[in-house]
XYZ file of C-alpha atoms in Angstrom:
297
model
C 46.161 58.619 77.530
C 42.433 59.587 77.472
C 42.732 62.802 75.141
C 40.886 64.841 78.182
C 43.910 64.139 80.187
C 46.026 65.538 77.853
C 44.373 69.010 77.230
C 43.905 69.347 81.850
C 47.570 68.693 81.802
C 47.794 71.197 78.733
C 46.177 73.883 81.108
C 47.622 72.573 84.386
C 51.342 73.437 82.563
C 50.244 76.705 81.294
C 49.166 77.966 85.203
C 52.054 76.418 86.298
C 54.354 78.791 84.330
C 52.824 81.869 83.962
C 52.130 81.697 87.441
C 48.769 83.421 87.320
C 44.890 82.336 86.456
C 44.629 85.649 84.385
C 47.245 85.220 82.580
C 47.067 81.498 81.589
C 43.403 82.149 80.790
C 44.662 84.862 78.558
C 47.271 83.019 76.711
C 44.895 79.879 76.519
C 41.823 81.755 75.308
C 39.507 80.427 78.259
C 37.636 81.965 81.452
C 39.570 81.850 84.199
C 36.453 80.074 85.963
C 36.461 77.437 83.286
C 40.324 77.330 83.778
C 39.671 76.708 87.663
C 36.801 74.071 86.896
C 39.304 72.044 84.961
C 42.925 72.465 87.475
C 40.069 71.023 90.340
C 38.813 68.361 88.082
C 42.580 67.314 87.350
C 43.574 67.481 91.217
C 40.035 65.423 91.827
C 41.089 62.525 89.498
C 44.220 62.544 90.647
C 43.710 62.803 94.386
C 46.287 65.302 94.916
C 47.043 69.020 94.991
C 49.037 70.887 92.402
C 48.769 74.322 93.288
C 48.732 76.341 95.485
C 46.516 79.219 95.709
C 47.030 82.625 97.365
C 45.060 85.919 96.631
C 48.736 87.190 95.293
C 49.855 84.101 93.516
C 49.610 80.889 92.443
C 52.579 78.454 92.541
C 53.064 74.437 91.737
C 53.080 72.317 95.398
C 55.429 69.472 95.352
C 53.852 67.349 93.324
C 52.937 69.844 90.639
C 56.641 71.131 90.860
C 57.565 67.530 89.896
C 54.345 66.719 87.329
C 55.748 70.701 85.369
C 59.070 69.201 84.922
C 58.718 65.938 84.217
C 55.470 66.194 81.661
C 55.990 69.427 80.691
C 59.379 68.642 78.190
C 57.540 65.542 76.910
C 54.392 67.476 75.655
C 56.815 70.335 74.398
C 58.187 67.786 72.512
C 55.129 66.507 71.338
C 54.240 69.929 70.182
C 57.653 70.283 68.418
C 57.083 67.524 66.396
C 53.411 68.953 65.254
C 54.954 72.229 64.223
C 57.972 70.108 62.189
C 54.620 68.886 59.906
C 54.338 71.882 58.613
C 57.205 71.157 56.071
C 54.463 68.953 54.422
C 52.628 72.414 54.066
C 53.280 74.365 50.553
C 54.005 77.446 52.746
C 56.214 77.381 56.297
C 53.598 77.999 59.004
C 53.584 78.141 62.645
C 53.887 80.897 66.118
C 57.223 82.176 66.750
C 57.995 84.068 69.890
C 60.955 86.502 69.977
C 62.153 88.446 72.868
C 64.194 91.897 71.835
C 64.399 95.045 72.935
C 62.826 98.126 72.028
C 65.561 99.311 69.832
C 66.143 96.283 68.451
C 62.072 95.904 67.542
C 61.507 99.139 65.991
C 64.938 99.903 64.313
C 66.052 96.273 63.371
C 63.079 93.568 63.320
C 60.059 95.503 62.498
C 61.233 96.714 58.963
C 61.662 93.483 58.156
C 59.000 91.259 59.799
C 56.787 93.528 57.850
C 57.720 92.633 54.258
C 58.396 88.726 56.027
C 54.693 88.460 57.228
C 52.974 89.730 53.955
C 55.318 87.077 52.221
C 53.829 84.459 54.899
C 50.976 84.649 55.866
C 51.031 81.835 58.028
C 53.655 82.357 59.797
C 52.956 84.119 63.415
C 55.121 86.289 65.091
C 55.083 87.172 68.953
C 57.539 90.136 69.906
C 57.729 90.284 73.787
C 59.484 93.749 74.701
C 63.079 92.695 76.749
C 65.537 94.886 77.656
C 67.247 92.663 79.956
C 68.751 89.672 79.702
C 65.988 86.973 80.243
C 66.780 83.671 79.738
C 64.478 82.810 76.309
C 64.870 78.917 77.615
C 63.272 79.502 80.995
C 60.211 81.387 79.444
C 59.417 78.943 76.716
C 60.753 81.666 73.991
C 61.535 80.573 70.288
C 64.254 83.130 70.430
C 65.943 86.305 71.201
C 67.833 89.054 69.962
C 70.929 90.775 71.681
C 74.172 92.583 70.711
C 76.847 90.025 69.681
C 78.544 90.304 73.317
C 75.987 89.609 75.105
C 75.195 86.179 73.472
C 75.300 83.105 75.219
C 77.738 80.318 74.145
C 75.393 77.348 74.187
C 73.061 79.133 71.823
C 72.888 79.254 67.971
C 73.233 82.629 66.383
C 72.419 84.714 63.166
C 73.821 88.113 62.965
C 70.679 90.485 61.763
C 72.369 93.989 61.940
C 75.231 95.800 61.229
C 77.715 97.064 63.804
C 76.327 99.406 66.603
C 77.581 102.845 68.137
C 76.096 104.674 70.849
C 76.441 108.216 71.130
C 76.070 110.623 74.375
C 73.818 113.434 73.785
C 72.084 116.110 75.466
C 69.666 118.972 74.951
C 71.160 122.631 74.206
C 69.213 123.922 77.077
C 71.177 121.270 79.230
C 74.722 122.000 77.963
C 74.021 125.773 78.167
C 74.238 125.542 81.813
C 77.110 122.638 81.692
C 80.258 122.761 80.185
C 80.456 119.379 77.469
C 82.036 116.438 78.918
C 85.507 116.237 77.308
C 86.570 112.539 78.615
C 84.357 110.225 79.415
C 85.556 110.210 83.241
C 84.032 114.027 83.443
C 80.235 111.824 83.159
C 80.518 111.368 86.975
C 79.864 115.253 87.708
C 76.749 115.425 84.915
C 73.551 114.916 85.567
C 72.835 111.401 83.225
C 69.527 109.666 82.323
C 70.288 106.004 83.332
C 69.034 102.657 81.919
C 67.786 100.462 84.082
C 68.704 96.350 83.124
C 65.257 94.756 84.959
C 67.143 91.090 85.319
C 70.230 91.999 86.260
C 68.481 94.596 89.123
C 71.240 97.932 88.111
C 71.924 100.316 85.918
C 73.306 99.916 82.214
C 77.209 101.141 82.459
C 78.164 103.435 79.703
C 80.742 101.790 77.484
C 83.550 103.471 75.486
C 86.524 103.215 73.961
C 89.155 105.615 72.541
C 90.952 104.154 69.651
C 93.280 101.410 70.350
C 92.625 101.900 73.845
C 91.288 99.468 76.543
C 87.472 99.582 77.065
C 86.049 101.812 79.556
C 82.895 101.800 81.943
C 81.240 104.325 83.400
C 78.216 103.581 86.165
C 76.281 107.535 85.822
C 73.804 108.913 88.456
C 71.444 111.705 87.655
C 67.527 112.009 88.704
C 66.016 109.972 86.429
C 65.801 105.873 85.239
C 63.737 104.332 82.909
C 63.446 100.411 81.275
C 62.897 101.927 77.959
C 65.265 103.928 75.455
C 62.315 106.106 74.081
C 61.541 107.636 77.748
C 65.271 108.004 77.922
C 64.787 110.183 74.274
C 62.059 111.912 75.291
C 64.043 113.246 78.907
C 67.127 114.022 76.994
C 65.192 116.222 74.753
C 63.123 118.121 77.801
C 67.083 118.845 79.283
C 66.562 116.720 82.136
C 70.586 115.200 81.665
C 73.195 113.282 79.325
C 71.699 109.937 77.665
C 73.535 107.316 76.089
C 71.887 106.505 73.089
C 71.987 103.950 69.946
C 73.441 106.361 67.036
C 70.669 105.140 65.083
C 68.070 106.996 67.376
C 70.325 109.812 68.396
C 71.394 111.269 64.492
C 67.770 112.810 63.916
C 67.723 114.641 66.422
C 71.301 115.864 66.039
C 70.528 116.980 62.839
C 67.344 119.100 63.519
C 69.484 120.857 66.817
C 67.434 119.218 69.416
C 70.240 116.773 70.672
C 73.905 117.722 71.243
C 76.436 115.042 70.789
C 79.275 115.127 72.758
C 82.328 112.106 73.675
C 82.067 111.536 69.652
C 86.201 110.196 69.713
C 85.215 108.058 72.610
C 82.347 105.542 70.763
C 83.365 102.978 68.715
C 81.861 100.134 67.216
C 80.466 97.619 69.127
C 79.478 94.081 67.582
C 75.504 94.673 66.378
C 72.833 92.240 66.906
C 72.193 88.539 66.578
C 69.352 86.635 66.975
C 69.688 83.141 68.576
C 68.046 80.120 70.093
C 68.853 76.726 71.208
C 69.913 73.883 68.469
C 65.592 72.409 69.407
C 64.541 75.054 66.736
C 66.322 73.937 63.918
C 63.447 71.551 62.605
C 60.896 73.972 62.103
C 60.600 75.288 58.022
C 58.875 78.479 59.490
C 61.726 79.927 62.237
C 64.021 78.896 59.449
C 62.153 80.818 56.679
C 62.034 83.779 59.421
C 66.096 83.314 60.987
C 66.930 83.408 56.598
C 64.786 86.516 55.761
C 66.274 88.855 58.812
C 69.528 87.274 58.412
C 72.122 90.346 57.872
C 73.980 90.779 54.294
């Protein structure tokens, strides 16, 4: 295959799944008017259209549907086996793209990606903020990170944290004016600051469990929602409701005064985090050299 084949397929596949000029030209590193030039020379050699083209969006026609998922595994491959030659390398090298969510960056990852990347220097890391449940396949993602009962069974898993417990908390100023919830049933006449799950389209439930008790879930309602646990934090501590917090994030703020715990017999445990990824990864000396260095001990 003429190599300038190869690189207009290259940029064909990356419109084709990020859906968008901008944001293939982005990730590519080109103009999105030399990006256009070369998806017009492809469809001009080939005598057929690949995409089509709306001032919203841009999406594959039927024979680019068919040319993304027919070419597109065979060049991932190709570029699978490129990356494996870095075990010829004296160092492990190579981009690695995690999705996690913001707890699990700040509190678990980033302390230690941060001794990992001065270590390796040429190893790349690419965090992409998740607090869903996105399928890391689907979006061309090394990996992800989620708590250990959330994990898929097809995938291959490390465990990188210790066991998790959330705690429900609220601002003095709040539980002035409302008596402390003394079962976890009594949530569903409190005003609560919910967590909004973008792929599964609701609200996080609250979880708990007394001890040696069956599990129990509790869907909350209150006036605010956010995607992301620091807003959550930062309402809880203006008095705007309840939050259900990792203990991790909530025990500062306990200890200053600011937060109020409350439900404390009612959280247990929960399995902590894992990071995981399909069985494809296993070749690479640099997601091995990262899954061993985060790897929990």
């Amino acid at each position: 295959m003429p190599r300038e084949n190869l690189n207009d397929l290259q940029v064909f596949l990356s419109v084709a799944r990020e859906r968008s000029f901008t944001r293939a030209a982005a990730k590519i590193g080109i103009s999105q008017s030399a990006l256009s030039h070369t998806i017009r020379h492809l469809e001009s050699r080939l005598g057929i259209r690949l995409l089509t083209r709306t001032t919203r969006a841009v999406s594959p026609t039927e024979a680019g549907e068919r040319l993304l998922n027919r070419v597109g595994p065979l060049l991932d491959e190709v570029d699978a086996h490129i990356d494996a030659l870095s075990e010829l390398r004296d160092k492990p090298a190579g981009t690695i793209r995690l999705s996690a969510s913001d707890h699990a960056i700040k509190h678990i990852l980033w302390p230690k990606l941060r001794t990992i990347l001065h270590q390796y220097p040429d190893i790349k890391v690419e965090l992409v903020q998740d607090n869903g449940l996105t399928d890391i396949v689907t979006e061309r993602l090394d990996a992800g990170v989620r708590m250990g009962e959330q994990l898929a069974k097809d995938m291959i898993s490390a465990r990188i944290s210790p066991d998790i417990r959330f705690a429900v908390v609220g601002a003095p100023s709040y539980l002035k004016n409302n008596p402390a919830p003394l079962h976890p049933r009594d949530l569903v006449s409190h005003t609560c600051i919910n967590n909004r799950l973008p792929t599964l389209g609701g609200f996080w439930p609250w979880e708990f469990q007394e001890k040696d008790g069956p599990e129990i879930k509790i869907r909350v309602d209150g006036q605010l929602a956010f995607n992301n646990i620091f807003n959550i934090i930062e309402a809880a501590l203006d008095g705007f409701g309840l939050a259900y917090l990792p203990e991790d994030l909530a025990l500062p703020y306990i200890s200053q005064g600011r937060l109020v715990r409350v439900l404390e017999k009612w959280s247990p445990y929960w399995d902590g985090y894992y990071i995981y990824y399909p069985s494809r990864r296993q070749s690479s000396p640099a997601f091995l050299t990262l899954i061993e260095s985060l790897r929990y001990r």
